[in-house]
PDB file of C-alpha atoms in Angstrom:
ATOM      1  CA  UNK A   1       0.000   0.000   0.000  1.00  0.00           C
ATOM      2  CA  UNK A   2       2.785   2.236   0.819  1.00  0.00           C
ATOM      3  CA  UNK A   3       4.811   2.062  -2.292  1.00  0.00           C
ATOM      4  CA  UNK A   4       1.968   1.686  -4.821  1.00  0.00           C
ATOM      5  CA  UNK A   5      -0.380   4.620  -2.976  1.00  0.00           C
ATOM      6  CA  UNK A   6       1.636   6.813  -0.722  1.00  0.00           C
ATOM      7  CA  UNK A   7      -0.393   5.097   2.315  1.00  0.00           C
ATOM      8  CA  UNK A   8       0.897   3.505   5.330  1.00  0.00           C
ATOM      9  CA  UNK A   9      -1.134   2.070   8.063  1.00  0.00           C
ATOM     10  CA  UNK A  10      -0.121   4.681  11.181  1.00  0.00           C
ATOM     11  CA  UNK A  11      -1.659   2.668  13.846  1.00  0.00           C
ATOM     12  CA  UNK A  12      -3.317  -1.105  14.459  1.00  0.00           C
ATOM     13  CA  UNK A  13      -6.968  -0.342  15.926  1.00  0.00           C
ATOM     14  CA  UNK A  14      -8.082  -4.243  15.972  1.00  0.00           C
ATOM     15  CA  UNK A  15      -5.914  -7.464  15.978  1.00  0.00           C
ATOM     16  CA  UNK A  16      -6.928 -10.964  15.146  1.00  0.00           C
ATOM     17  CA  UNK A  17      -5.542 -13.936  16.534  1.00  0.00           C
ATOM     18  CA  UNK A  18      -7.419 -16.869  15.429  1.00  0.00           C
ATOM     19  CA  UNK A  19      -9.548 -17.527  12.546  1.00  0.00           C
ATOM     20  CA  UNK A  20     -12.825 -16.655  13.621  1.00  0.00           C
ATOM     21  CA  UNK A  21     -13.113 -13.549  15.592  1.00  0.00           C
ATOM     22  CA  UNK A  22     -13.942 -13.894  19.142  1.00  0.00           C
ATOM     23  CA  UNK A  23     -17.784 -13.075  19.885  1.00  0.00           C
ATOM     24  CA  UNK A  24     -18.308 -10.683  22.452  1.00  0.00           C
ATOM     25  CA  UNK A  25     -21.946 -11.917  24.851  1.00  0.00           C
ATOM     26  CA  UNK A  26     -24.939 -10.763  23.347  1.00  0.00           C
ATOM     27  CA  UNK A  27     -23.262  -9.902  19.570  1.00  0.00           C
ATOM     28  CA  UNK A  28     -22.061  -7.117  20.103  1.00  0.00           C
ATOM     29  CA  UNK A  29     -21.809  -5.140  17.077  1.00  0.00           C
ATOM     30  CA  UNK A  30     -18.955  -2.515  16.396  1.00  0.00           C
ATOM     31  CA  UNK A  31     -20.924  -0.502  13.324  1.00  0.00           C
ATOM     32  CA  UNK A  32     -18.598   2.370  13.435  1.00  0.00           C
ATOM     33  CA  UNK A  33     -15.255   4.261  14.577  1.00  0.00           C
ATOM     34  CA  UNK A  34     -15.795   7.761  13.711  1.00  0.00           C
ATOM     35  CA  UNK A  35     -17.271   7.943  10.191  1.00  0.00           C
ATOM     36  CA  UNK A  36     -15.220   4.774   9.196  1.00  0.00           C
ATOM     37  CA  UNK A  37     -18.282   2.003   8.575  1.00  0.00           C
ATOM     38  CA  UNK A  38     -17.880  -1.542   9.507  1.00  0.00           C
ATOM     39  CA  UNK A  39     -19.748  -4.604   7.370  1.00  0.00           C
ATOM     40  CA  UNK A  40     -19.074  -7.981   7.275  1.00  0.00           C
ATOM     41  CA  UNK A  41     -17.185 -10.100   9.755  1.00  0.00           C
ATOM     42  CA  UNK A  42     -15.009  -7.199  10.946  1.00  0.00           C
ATOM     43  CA  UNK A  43     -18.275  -5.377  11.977  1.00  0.00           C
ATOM     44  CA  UNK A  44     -18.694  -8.963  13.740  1.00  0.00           C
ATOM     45  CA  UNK A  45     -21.694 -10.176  11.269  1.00  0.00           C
ATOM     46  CA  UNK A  46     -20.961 -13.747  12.535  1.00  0.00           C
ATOM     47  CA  UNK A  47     -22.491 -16.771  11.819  1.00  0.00           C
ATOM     48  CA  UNK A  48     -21.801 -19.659  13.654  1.00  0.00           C
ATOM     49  CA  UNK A  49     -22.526 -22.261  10.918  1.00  0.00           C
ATOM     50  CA  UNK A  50     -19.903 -21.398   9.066  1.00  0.00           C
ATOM     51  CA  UNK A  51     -21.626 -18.931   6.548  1.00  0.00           C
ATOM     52  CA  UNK A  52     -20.403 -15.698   6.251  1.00  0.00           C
ATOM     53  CA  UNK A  53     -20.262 -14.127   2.810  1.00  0.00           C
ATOM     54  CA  UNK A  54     -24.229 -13.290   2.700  1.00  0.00           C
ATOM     55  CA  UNK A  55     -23.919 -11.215   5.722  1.00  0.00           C
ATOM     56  CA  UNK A  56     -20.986  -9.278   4.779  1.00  0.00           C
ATOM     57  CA  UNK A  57     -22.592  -8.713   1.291  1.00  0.00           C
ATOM     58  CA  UNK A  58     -26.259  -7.765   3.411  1.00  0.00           C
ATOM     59  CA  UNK A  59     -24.552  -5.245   5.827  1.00  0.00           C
ATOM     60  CA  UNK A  60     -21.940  -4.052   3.269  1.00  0.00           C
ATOM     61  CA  UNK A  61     -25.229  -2.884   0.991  1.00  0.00           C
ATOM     62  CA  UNK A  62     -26.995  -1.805   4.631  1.00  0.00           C
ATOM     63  CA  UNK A  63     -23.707   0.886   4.757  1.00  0.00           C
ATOM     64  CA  UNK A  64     -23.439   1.796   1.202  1.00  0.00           C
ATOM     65  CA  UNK A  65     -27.243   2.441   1.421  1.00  0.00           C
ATOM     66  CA  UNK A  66     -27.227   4.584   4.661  1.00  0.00           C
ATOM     67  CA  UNK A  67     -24.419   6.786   3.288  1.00  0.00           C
ATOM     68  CA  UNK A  68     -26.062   7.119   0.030  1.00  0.00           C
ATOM     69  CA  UNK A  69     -29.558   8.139   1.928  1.00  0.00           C
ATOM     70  CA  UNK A  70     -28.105  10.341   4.059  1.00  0.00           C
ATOM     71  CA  UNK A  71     -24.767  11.720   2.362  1.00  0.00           C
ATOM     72  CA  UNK A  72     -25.383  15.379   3.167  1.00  0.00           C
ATOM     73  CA  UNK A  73     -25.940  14.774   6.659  1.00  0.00           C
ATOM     74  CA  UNK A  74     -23.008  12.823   8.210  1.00  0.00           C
ATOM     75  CA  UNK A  75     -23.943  12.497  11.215  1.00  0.00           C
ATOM     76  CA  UNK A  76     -27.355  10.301  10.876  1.00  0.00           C
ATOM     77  CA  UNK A  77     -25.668   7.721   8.643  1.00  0.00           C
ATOM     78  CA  UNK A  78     -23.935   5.797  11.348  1.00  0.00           C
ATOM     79  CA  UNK A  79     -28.020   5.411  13.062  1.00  0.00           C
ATOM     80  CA  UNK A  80     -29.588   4.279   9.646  1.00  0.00           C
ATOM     81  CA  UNK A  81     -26.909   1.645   9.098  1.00  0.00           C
ATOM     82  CA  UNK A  82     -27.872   0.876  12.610  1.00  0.00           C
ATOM     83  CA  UNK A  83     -31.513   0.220  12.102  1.00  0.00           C
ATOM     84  CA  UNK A  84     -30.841  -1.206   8.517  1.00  0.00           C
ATOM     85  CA  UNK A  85     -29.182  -3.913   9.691  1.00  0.00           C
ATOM     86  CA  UNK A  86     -31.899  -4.984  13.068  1.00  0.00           C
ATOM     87  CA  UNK A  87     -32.617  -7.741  11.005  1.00  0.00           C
ATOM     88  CA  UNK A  88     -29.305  -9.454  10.473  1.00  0.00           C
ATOM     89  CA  UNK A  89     -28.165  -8.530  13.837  1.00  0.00           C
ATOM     90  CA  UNK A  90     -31.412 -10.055  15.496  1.00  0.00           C
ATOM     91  CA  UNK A  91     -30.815 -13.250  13.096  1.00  0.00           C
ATOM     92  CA  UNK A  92     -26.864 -13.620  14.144  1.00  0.00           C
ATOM     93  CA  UNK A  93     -28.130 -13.619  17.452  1.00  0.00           C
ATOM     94  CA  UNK A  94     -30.536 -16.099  17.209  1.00  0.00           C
ATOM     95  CA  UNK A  95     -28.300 -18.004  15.810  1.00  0.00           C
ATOM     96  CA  UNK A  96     -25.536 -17.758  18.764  1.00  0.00           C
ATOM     97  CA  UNK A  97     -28.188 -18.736  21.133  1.00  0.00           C
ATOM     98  CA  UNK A  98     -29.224 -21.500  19.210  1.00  0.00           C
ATOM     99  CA  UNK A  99     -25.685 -22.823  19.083  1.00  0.00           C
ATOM    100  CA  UNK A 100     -24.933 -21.882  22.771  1.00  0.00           C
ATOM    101  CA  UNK A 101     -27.413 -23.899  23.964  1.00  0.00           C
ATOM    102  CA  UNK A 102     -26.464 -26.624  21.741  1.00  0.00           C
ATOM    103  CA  UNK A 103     -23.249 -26.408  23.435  1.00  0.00           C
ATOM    104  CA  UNK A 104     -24.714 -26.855  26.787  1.00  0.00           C
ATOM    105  CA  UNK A 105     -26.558 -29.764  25.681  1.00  0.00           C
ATOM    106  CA  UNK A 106     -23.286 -31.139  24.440  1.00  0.00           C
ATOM    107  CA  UNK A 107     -21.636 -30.557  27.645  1.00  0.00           C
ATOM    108  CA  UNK A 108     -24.283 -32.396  29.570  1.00  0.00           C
ATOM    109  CA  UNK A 109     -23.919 -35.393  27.721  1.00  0.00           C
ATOM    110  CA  UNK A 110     -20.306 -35.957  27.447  1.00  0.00           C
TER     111      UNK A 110
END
């Protein structure tokens, strides 16, 4: 990036250690960090089954939609990529549940 684009990464916000993110209780979302928007997995879009690329592509469109609604007011787009995205979030944590109490079945077998 540096050499082709003059850019250089000035400091590491985040850092990833294993392959999947680790999820925070309740799925926690981090949507934003200042007027930088988050989609996808790094947003922590998460799906425990192993599926990931339809929720980065559904909250990716979510952010591109909320900046395009709202482009000459700043400071609402960060709360309509917020409320475009209740659905997914509400759906990713359904799904946590469901496999968190899978686990605890799991546990009471072994």
């Amino acid at each position: 990036m540096e050499e082709k684009h003059h850019l250089r990464i000035s400091r590491q916000t985040k850092e990833e250690k294993w392959l999947m993110p680790y999820i925070r209780p309740e799925c926690r979302v981090d949507y934003t960090v200042g007027r930088i928007l988050f989609a996808g997995e790094v947003a922590g879009f998460l799906n425990p089954m192993g599926e990931g690329i339809s929720a980065g592509m559904e909250s990716g469109y979510c952010a591109a939609s909320a900046v395009m609604e709202h482009f000459d007011n700043p400071e609402t787009v960060q709360e309509a990529y917020r409320q475009g995205t209740g659905n997914l979030k509400s759906y990713m944590q359904r799904q946590w549940s469901l496999v968190g109490g899978m686990a605890g079945t799991f546990r009471e077998m072994g």
